[in-house]
Tab-separated table of C-alpha atoms in Angstrom:
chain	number	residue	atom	x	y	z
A	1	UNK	CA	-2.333	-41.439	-5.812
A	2	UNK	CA	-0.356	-38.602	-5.300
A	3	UNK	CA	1.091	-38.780	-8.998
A	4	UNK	CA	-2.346	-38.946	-10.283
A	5	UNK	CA	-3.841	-36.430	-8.398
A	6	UNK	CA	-1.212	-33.906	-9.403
A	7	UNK	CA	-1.734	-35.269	-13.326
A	8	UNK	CA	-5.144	-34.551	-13.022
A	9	UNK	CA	-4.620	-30.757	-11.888
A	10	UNK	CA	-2.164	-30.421	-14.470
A	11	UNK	CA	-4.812	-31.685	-16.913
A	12	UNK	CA	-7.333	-29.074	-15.528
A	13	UNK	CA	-4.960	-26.100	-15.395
A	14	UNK	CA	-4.118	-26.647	-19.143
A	15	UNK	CA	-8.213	-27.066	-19.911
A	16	UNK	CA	-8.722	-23.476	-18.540
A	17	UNK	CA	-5.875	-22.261	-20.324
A	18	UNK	CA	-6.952	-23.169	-23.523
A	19	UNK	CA	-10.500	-21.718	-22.339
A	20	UNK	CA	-8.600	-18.393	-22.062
A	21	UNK	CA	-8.163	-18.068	-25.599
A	22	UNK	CA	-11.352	-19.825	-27.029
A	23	UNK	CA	-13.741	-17.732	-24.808
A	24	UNK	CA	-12.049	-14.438	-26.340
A	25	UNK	CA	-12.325	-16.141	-29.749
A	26	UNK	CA	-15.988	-16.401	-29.294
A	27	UNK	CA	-16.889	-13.112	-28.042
A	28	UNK	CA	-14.989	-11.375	-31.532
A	29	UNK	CA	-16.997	-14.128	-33.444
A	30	UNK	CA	-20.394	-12.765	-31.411
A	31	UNK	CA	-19.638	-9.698	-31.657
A	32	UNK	CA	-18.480	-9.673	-35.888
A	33	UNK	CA	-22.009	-11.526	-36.376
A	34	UNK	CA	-24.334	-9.083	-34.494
A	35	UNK	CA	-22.882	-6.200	-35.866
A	36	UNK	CA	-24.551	-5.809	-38.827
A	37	UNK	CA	-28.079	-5.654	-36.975
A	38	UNK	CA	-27.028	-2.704	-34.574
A	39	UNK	CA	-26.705	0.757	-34.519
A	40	UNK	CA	-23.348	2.258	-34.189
A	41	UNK	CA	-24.849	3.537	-30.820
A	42	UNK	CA	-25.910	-0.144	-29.785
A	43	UNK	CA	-22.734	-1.247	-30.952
A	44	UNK	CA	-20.652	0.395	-28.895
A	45	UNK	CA	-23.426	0.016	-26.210
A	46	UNK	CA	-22.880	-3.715	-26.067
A	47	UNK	CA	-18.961	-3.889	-27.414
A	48	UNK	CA	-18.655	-1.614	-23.928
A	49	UNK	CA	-20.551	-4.107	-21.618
A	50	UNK	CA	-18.998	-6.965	-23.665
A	51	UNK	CA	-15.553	-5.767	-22.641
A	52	UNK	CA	-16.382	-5.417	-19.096
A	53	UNK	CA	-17.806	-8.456	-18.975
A	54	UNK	CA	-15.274	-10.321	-20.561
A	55	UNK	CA	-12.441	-8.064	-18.997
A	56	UNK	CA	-13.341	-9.006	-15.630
A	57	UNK	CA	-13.706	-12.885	-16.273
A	58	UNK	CA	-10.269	-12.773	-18.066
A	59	UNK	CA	-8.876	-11.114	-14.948
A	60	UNK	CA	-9.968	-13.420	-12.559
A	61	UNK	CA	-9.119	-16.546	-14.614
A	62	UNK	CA	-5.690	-15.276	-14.726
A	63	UNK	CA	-5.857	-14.344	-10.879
A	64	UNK	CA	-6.516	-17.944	-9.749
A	65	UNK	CA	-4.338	-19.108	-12.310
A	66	UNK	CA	-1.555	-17.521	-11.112
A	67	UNK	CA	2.381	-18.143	-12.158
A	68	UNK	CA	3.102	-17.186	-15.984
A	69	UNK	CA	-0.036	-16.611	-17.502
A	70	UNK	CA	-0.862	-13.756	-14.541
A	71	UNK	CA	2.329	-12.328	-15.567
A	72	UNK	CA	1.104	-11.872	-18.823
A	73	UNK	CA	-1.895	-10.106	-17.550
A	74	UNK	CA	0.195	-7.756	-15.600
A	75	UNK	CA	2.083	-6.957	-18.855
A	76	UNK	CA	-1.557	-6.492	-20.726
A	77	UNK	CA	-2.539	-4.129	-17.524
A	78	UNK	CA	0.686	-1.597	-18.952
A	79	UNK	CA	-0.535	-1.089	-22.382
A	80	UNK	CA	-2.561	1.907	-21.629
A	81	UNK	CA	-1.899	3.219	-25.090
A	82	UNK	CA	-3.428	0.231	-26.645
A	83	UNK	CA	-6.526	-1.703	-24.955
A	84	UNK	CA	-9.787	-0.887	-23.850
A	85	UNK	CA	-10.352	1.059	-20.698
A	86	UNK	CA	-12.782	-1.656	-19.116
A	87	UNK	CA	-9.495	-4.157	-19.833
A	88	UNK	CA	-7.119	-1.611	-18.402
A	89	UNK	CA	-9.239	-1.150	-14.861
A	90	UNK	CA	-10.349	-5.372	-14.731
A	91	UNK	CA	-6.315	-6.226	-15.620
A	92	UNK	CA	-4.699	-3.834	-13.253
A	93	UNK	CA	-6.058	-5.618	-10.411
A	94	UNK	CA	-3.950	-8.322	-11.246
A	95	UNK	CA	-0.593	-6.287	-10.095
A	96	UNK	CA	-0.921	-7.293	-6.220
A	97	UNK	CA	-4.654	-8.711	-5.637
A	98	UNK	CA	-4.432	-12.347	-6.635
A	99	UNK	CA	-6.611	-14.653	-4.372
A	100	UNK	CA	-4.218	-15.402	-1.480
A	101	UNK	CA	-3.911	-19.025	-0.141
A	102	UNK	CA	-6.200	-20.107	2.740
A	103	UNK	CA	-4.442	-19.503	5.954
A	104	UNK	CA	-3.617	-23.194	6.678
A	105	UNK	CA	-2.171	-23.529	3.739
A	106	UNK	CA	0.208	-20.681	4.307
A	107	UNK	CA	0.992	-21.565	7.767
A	108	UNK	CA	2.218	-25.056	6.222
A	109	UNK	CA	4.562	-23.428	3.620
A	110	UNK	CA	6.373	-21.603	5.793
A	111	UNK	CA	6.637	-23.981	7.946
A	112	UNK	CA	7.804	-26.694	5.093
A	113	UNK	CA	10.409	-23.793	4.109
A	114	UNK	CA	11.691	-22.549	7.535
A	115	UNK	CA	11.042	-25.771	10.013
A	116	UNK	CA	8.747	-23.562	12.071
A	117	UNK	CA	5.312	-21.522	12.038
A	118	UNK	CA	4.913	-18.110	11.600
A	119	UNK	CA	4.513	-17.345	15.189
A	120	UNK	CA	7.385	-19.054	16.616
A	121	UNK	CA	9.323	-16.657	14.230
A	122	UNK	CA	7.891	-13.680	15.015
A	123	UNK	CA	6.864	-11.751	17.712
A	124	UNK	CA	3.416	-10.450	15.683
A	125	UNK	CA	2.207	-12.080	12.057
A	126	UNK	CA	-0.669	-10.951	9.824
A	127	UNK	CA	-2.460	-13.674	8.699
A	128	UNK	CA	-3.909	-11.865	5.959
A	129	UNK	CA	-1.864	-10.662	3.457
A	130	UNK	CA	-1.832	-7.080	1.969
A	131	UNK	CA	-0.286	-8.208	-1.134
A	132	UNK	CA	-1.032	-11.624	-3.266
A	133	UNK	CA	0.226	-11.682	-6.565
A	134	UNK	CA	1.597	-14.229	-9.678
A	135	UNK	CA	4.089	-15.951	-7.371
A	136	UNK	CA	3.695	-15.242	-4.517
A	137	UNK	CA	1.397	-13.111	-1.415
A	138	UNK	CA	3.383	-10.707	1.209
A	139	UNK	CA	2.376	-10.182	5.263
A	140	UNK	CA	3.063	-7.349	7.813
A	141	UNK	CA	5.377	-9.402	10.776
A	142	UNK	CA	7.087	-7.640	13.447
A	143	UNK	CA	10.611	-9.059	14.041
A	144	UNK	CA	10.814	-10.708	18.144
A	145	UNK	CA	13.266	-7.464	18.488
A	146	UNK	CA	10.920	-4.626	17.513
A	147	UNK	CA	11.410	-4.140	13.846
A	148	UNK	CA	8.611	-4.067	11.335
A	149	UNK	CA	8.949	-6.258	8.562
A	150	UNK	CA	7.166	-7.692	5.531
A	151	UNK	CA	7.161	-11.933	4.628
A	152	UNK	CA	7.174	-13.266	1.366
A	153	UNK	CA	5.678	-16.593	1.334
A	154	UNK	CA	5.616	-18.290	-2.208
A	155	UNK	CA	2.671	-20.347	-3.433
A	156	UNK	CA	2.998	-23.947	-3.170
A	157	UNK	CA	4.956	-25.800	-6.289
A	158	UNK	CA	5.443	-22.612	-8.651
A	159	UNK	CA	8.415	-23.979	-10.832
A	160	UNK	CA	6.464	-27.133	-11.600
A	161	UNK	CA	3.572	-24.954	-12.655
A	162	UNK	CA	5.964	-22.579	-14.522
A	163	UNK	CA	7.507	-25.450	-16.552
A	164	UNK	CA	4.380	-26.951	-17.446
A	165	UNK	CA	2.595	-23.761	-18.176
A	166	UNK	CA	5.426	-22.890	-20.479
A	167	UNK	CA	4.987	-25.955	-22.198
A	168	UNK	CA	1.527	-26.157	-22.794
A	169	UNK	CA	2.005	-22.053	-24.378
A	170	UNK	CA	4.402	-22.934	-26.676
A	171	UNK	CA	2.489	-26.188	-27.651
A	172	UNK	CA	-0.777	-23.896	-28.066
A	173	UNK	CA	1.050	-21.068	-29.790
A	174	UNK	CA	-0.319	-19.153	-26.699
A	175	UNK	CA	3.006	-16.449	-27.479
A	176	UNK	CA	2.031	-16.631	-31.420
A	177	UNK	CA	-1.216	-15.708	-31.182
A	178	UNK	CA	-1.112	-13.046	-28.797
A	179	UNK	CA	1.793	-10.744	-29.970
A	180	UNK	CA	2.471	-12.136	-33.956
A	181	UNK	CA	5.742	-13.806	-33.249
A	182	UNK	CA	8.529	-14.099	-31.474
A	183	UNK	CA	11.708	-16.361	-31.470
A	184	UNK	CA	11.982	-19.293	-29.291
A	185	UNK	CA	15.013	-17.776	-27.915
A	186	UNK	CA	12.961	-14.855	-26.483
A	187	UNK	CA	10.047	-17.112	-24.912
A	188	UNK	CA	13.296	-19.353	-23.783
A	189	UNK	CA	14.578	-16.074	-22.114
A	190	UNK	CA	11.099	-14.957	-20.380
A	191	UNK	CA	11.240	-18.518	-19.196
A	192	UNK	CA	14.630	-18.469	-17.244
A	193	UNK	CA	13.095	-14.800	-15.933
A	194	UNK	CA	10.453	-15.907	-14.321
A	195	UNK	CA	12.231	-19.441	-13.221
A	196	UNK	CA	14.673	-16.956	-11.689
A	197	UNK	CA	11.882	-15.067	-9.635
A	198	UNK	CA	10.687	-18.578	-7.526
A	199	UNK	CA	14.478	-18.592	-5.885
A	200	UNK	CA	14.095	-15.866	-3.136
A	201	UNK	CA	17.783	-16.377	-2.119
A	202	UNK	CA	18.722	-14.963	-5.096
A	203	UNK	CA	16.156	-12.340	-4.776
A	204	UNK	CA	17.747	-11.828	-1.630
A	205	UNK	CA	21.049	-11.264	-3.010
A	206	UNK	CA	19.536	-9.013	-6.024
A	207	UNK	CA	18.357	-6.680	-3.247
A	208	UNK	CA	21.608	-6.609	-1.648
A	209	UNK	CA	23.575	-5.641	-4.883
A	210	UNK	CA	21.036	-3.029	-5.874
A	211	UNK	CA	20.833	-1.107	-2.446
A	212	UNK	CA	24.648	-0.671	-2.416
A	213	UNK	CA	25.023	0.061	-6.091
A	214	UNK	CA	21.879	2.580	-5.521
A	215	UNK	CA	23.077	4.325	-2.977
A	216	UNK	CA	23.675	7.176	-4.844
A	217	UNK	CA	19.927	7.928	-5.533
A	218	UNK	CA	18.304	9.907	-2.173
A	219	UNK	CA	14.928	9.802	-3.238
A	220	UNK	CA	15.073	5.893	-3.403
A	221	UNK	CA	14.179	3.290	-0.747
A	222	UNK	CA	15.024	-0.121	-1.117
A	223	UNK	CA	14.297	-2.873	1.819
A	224	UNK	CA	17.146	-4.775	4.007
A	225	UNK	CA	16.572	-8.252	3.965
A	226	UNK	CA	16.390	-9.789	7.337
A	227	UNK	CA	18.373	-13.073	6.148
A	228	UNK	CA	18.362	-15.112	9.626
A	229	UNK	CA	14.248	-15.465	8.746
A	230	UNK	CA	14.795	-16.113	4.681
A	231	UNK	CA	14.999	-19.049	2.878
A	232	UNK	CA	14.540	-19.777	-0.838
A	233	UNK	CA	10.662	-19.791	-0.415
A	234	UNK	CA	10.145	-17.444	2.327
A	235	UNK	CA	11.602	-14.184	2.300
A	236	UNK	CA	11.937	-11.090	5.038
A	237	UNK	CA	11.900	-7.918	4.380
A	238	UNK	CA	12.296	-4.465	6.536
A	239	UNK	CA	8.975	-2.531	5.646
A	240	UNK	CA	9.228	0.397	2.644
A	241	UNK	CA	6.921	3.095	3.131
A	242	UNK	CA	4.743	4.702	0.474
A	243	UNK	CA	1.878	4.528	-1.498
A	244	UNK	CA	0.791	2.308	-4.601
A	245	UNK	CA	0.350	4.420	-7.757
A	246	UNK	CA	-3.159	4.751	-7.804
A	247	UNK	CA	-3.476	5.154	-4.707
A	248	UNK	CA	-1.075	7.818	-4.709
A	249	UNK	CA	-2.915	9.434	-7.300
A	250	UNK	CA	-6.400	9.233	-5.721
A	251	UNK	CA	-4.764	12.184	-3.245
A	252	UNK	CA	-4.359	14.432	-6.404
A	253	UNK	CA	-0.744	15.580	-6.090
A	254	UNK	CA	0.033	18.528	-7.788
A	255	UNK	CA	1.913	19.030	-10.853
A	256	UNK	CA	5.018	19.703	-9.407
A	257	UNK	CA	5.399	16.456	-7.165
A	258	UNK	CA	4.691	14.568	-10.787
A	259	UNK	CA	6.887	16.238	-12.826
A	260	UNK	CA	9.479	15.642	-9.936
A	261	UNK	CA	8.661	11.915	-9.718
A	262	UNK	CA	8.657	11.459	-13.059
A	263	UNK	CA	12.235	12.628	-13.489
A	264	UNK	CA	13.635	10.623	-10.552
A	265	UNK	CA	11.791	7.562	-12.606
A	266	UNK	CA	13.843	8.257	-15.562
A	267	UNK	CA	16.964	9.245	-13.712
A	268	UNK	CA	16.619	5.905	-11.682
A	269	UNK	CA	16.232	3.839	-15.375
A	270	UNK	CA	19.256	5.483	-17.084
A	271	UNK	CA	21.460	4.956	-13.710
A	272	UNK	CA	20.736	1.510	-13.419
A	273	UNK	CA	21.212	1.156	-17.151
A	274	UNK	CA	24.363	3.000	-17.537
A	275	UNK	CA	26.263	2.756	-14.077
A	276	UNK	CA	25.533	-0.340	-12.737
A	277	UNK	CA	24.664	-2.023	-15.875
A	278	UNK	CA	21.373	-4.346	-14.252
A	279	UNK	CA	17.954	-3.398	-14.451
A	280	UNK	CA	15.112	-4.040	-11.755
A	281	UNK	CA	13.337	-5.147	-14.775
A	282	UNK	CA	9.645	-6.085	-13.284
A	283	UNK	CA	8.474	-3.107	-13.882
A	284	UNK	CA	4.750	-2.785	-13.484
A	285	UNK	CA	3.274	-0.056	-11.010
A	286	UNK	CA	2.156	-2.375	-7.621
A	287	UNK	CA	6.553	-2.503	-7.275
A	288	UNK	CA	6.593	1.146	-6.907
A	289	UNK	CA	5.989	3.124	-3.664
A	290	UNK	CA	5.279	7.114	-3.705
A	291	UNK	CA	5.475	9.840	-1.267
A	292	UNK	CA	4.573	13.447	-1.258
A	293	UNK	CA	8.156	14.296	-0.171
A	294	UNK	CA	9.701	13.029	-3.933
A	295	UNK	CA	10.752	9.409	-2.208
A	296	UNK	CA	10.185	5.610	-4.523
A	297	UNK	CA	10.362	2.658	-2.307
A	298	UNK	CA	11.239	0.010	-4.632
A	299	UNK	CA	10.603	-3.352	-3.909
A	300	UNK	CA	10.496	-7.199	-5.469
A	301	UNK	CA	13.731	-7.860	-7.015
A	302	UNK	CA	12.783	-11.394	-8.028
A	303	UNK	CA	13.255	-10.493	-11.719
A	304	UNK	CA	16.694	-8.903	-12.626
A	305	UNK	CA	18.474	-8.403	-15.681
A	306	UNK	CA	22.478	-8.164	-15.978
A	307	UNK	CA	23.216	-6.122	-19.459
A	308	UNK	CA	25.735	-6.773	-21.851
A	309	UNK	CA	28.123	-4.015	-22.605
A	310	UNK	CA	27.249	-4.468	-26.475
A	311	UNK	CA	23.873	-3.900	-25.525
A	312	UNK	CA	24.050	-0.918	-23.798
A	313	UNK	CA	26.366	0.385	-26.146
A	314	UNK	CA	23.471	0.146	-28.849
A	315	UNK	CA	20.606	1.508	-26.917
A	316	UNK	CA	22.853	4.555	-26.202
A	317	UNK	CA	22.549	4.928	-29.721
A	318	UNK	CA	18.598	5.317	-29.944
A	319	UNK	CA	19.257	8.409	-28.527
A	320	UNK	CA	22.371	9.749	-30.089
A	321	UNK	CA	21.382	8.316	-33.423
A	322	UNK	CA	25.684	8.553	-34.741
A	323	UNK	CA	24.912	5.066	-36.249
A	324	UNK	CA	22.734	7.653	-38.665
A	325	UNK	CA	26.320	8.710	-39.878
A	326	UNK	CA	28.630	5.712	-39.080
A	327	UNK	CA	28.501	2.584	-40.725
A	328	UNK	CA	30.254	0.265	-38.113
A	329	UNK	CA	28.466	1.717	-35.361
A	330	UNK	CA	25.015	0.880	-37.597
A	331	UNK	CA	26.486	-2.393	-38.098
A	332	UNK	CA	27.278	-3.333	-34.499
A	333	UNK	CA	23.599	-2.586	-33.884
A	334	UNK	CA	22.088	-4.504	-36.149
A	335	UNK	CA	24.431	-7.702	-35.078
A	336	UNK	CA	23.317	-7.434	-31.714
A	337	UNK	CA	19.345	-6.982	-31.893
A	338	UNK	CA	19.498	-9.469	-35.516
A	339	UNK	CA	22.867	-11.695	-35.214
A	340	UNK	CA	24.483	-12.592	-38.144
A	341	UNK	CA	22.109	-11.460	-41.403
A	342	UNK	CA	23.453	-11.800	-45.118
A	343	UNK	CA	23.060	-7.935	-45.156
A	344	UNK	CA	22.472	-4.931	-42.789
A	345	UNK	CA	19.899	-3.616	-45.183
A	346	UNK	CA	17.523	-5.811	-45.886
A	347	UNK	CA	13.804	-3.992	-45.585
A	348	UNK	CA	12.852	-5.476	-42.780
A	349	UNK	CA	15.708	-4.167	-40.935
A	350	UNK	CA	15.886	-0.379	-42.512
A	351	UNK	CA	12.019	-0.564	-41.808
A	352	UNK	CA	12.885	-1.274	-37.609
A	353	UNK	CA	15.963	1.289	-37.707
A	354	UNK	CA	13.849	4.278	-39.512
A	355	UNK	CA	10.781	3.467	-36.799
A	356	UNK	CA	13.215	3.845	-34.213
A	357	UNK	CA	15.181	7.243	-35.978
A	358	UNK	CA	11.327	8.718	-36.642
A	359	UNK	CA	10.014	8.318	-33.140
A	360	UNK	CA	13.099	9.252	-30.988
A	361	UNK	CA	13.761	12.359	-33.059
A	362	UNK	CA	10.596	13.707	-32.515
A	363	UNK	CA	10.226	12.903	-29.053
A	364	UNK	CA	13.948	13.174	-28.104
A	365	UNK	CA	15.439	15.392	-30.355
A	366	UNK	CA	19.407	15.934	-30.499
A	367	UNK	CA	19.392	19.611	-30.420
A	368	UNK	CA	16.375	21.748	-28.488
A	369	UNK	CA	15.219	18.735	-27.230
A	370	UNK	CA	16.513	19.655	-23.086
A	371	UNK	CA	12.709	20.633	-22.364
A	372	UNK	CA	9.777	18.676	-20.418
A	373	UNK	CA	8.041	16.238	-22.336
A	374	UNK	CA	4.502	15.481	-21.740
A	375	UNK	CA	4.367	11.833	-20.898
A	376	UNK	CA	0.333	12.402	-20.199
A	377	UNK	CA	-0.584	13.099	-23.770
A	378	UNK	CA	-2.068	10.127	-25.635
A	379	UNK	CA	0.591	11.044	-28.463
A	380	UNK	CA	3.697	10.171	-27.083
A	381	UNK	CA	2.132	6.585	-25.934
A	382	UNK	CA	0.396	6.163	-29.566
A	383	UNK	CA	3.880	6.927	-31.068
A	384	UNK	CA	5.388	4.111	-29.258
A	385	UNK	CA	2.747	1.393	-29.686
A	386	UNK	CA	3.009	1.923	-33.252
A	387	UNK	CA	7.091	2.150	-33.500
A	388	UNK	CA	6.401	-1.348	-30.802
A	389	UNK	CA	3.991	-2.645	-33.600
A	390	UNK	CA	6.819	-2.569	-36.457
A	391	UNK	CA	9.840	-3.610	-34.708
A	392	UNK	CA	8.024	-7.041	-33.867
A	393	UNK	CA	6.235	-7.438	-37.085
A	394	UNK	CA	9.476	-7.626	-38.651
A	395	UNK	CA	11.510	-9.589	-35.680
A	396	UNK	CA	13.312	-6.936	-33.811
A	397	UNK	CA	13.101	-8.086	-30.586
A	398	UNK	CA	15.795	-10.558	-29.172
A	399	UNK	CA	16.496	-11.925	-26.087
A	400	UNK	CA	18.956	-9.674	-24.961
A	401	UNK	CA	16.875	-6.879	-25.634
A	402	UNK	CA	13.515	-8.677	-23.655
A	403	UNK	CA	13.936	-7.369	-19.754
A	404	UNK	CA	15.165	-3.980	-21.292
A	405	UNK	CA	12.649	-3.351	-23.625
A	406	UNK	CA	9.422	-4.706	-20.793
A	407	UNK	CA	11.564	-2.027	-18.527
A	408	UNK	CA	11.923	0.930	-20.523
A	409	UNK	CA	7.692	0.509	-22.179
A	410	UNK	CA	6.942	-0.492	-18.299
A	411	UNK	CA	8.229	3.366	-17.387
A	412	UNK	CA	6.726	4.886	-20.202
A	413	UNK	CA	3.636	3.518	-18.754
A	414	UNK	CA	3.662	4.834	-14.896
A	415	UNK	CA	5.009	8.513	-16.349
A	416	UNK	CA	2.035	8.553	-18.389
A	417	UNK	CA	-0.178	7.448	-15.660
A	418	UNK	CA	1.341	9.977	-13.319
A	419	UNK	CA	1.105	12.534	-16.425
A	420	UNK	CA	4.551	13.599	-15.626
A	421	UNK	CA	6.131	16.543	-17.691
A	422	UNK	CA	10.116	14.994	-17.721
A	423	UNK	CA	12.960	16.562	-19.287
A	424	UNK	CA	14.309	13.316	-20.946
A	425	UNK	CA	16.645	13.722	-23.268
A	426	UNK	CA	18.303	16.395	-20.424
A	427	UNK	CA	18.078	13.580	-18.574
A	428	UNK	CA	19.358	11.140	-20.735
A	429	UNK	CA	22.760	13.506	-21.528
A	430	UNK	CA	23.810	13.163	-17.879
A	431	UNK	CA	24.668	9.236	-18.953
A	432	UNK	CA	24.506	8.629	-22.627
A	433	UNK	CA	27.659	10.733	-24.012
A	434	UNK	CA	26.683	12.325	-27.657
């Protein structure tokens, strides 16, 4: 009975799924039909409670879907630049406000994962979470010897719902449909990712590395894992303090805190990048923490990315742009994003490299380029949804470039939220050598 019953779940998961997709279908048909009998005011009238509507439904589908497809939301909630705001408010809920499990069920994971309930552990637990999102949902605990401490407790059977949910998107062209194409290699890659996030002893370890090979930063706060309670489905944490983005933001900081932010942000990216050569690379706002003072907590290292030399060798060339003037440097590029190609310029390819040469020299020029930029303005974000739009259209992305390029558009995103004014390409000449 068992088998069936979890057939029969697996049936019904798929079903909404597909729903997903064929409910959004039918609102463009609706909406493409009634057009002609409207007003342009009663168009956008009802296109703007038609998105709510819809935006909101979406968002909770994906919420009590959890596991991959939620992830995808959470990617969707980062493109400011590019959907509606009634998608961007409905979506960004998804970041840490999934519906957490009921408290029995809970209690009987962590007991399944550690061989005893929550408070034989610990000397105080929260039942209710503060945090519930695609994998997993996060509790305040305090530690039998004083210290305060959050537990990660993951949601029953994730990698079985990963693999299947995988499946059933690549059978259904889910990936196809929603961003044009991409390679199997680079669905095979988000795959491992997010595979990688449901071991916590390896998140466990990826918090470890980063906090020693961090150290360097002193705005940045990264948790201790309290290992002795941890297991690979139950994970605890000392507590970061700060505030969610938003929430950050609702205290109106001034300028000055922003612009400061927003240049530790960029600092912390190109460090990672160039000195330790791994990327925290889930990098949506609900895994940032701010404070008044200039400090980040950063937390949930569940998805990490190790980068080849060869590929940080060619995104230091984005903004140096020498391949402009050397042939085996431009060739070395175009091996790693393409592979092997009969030749290096083919249109498709001088098409990606002159989208990429266009938008960082105007944003990051090589010379008088050491001033603030203004992440807030809607033209910087425009600029890079429409250099996005033609490196995919004509296959730029591959799989080594996957966690980098979510991690470098997922920044982008929180500076313009926090309408930072940041000095990049100063920035950027403390670590990329031109």
């Amino acid at each position: 009975m068992g088998v069936v019953k979890k057939r029969l779940q697996s049936i019904a998961r798929a079903a909404r799924i597909v729903r997903l997709g064929s409910s959004l279908a039918g609102d463009y048909v609706a909406r493409q039909v009634q057009r002609p009998f409207l007003s342009a005011e009663a168009q956008e009238a009802k296109l703007k409670t038609s998105r709510s509507k819809r935006a909101r439904q979406f968002q909770e589908e994906l919420s009590n879907l959890r596991g991959p497809v939620m992830k995808v939301g959470q990617a969707l909630s980062m493109q400011t630049n590019a959907l509606a705001p009634e998608w961007i408010e409905a979506l960004s809920g998804l970041q840490m406000q999934a519906p957490p499990m009921h408290p029995s069920l809970m209690r009987a994971q962590f007991k399944s994962s550690t061989g005893k309930y929550p408070e034989e552990v610990f000397a105080s637990f929260e039942d209710e979470p503060f945090a519930a999102a695609s994998l997993g949902q996060v509790h305040h605990a305090r530690t039998k010897k004083g210290a305060d401490v959050v537990v990660k407790i993951q949601y029953p059977a994730m990698r079985e719902v990963i693999g299947s949910d995988f499946k059933l998107l690549r059978t259904a062209g889910f990936f196809a449909r929603l961003t044009g194409h991409l390679k199997d290699s680079v669905i095979d890659e988000a795959h491992r990712g997010i595979m990688e996030e449901t071991d916590y002893q390896q998140e466990a370890r990826n918090i470890e590395y980063f906090r020693k090979h961090l150290a360097p930063l002193p705005f940045l706060r990264i948790p201790a894992v309290h290992s002795e309670h941890s297991t690979d489905r139950v994970l605890v944490m000392s507590r970061v303090e700060g505030k969610r983005l938003q929430e950050f933001l609702a205290d109106d900081p001034p300028q000055a805190v922003r612009d400061q932010l927003g240049a530790e942000l960029t600092r912390l990216f190109f460090f990672q990048l160039f000195r330790v050569g791994a990327l925290h690379a889930d990098p949506h706002p609900g895994n940032y923490l701010f404070k008044s003072d200039g400090t980040i907590g950063l937390v949930d290292f569940g998805c990490v990315k190790h980068v080849k030399p060869e590929v940080i060798r060619c995104y230091a060339q984005f903004w140096s742009r020498e391949w402009l003037h050397d042939e085996s440097l431009y060739a070395e590029i175009i091996r790693v994003i393409f592979g092997a190609v009969k030749s290096s310029k083919a249109p498709h390819i001088r098409q990606c490299m002159k989208a990429i040469a266009g938008f960082y020299d105007e944003f990051h020029p090589l010379t008088g380029g050491s001033g603030p930029l203004d992440l807030g303005e809607p033209k910087f974000m425009d600029a890079l949804a429409k250099m996005a739009a033609i490196l995919l259209k004509n296959k730029f992305l591959s799989p080594e470039f996957l966690f980098l390029s979510r991690t470098e558009a997922g920044l982008c995103n929180i500076l313009h939220i926090l309408k930072a004014r940041v000095p990049t390409t100063k920035i950027a000449k403390e670590f990329v050598v031109w």
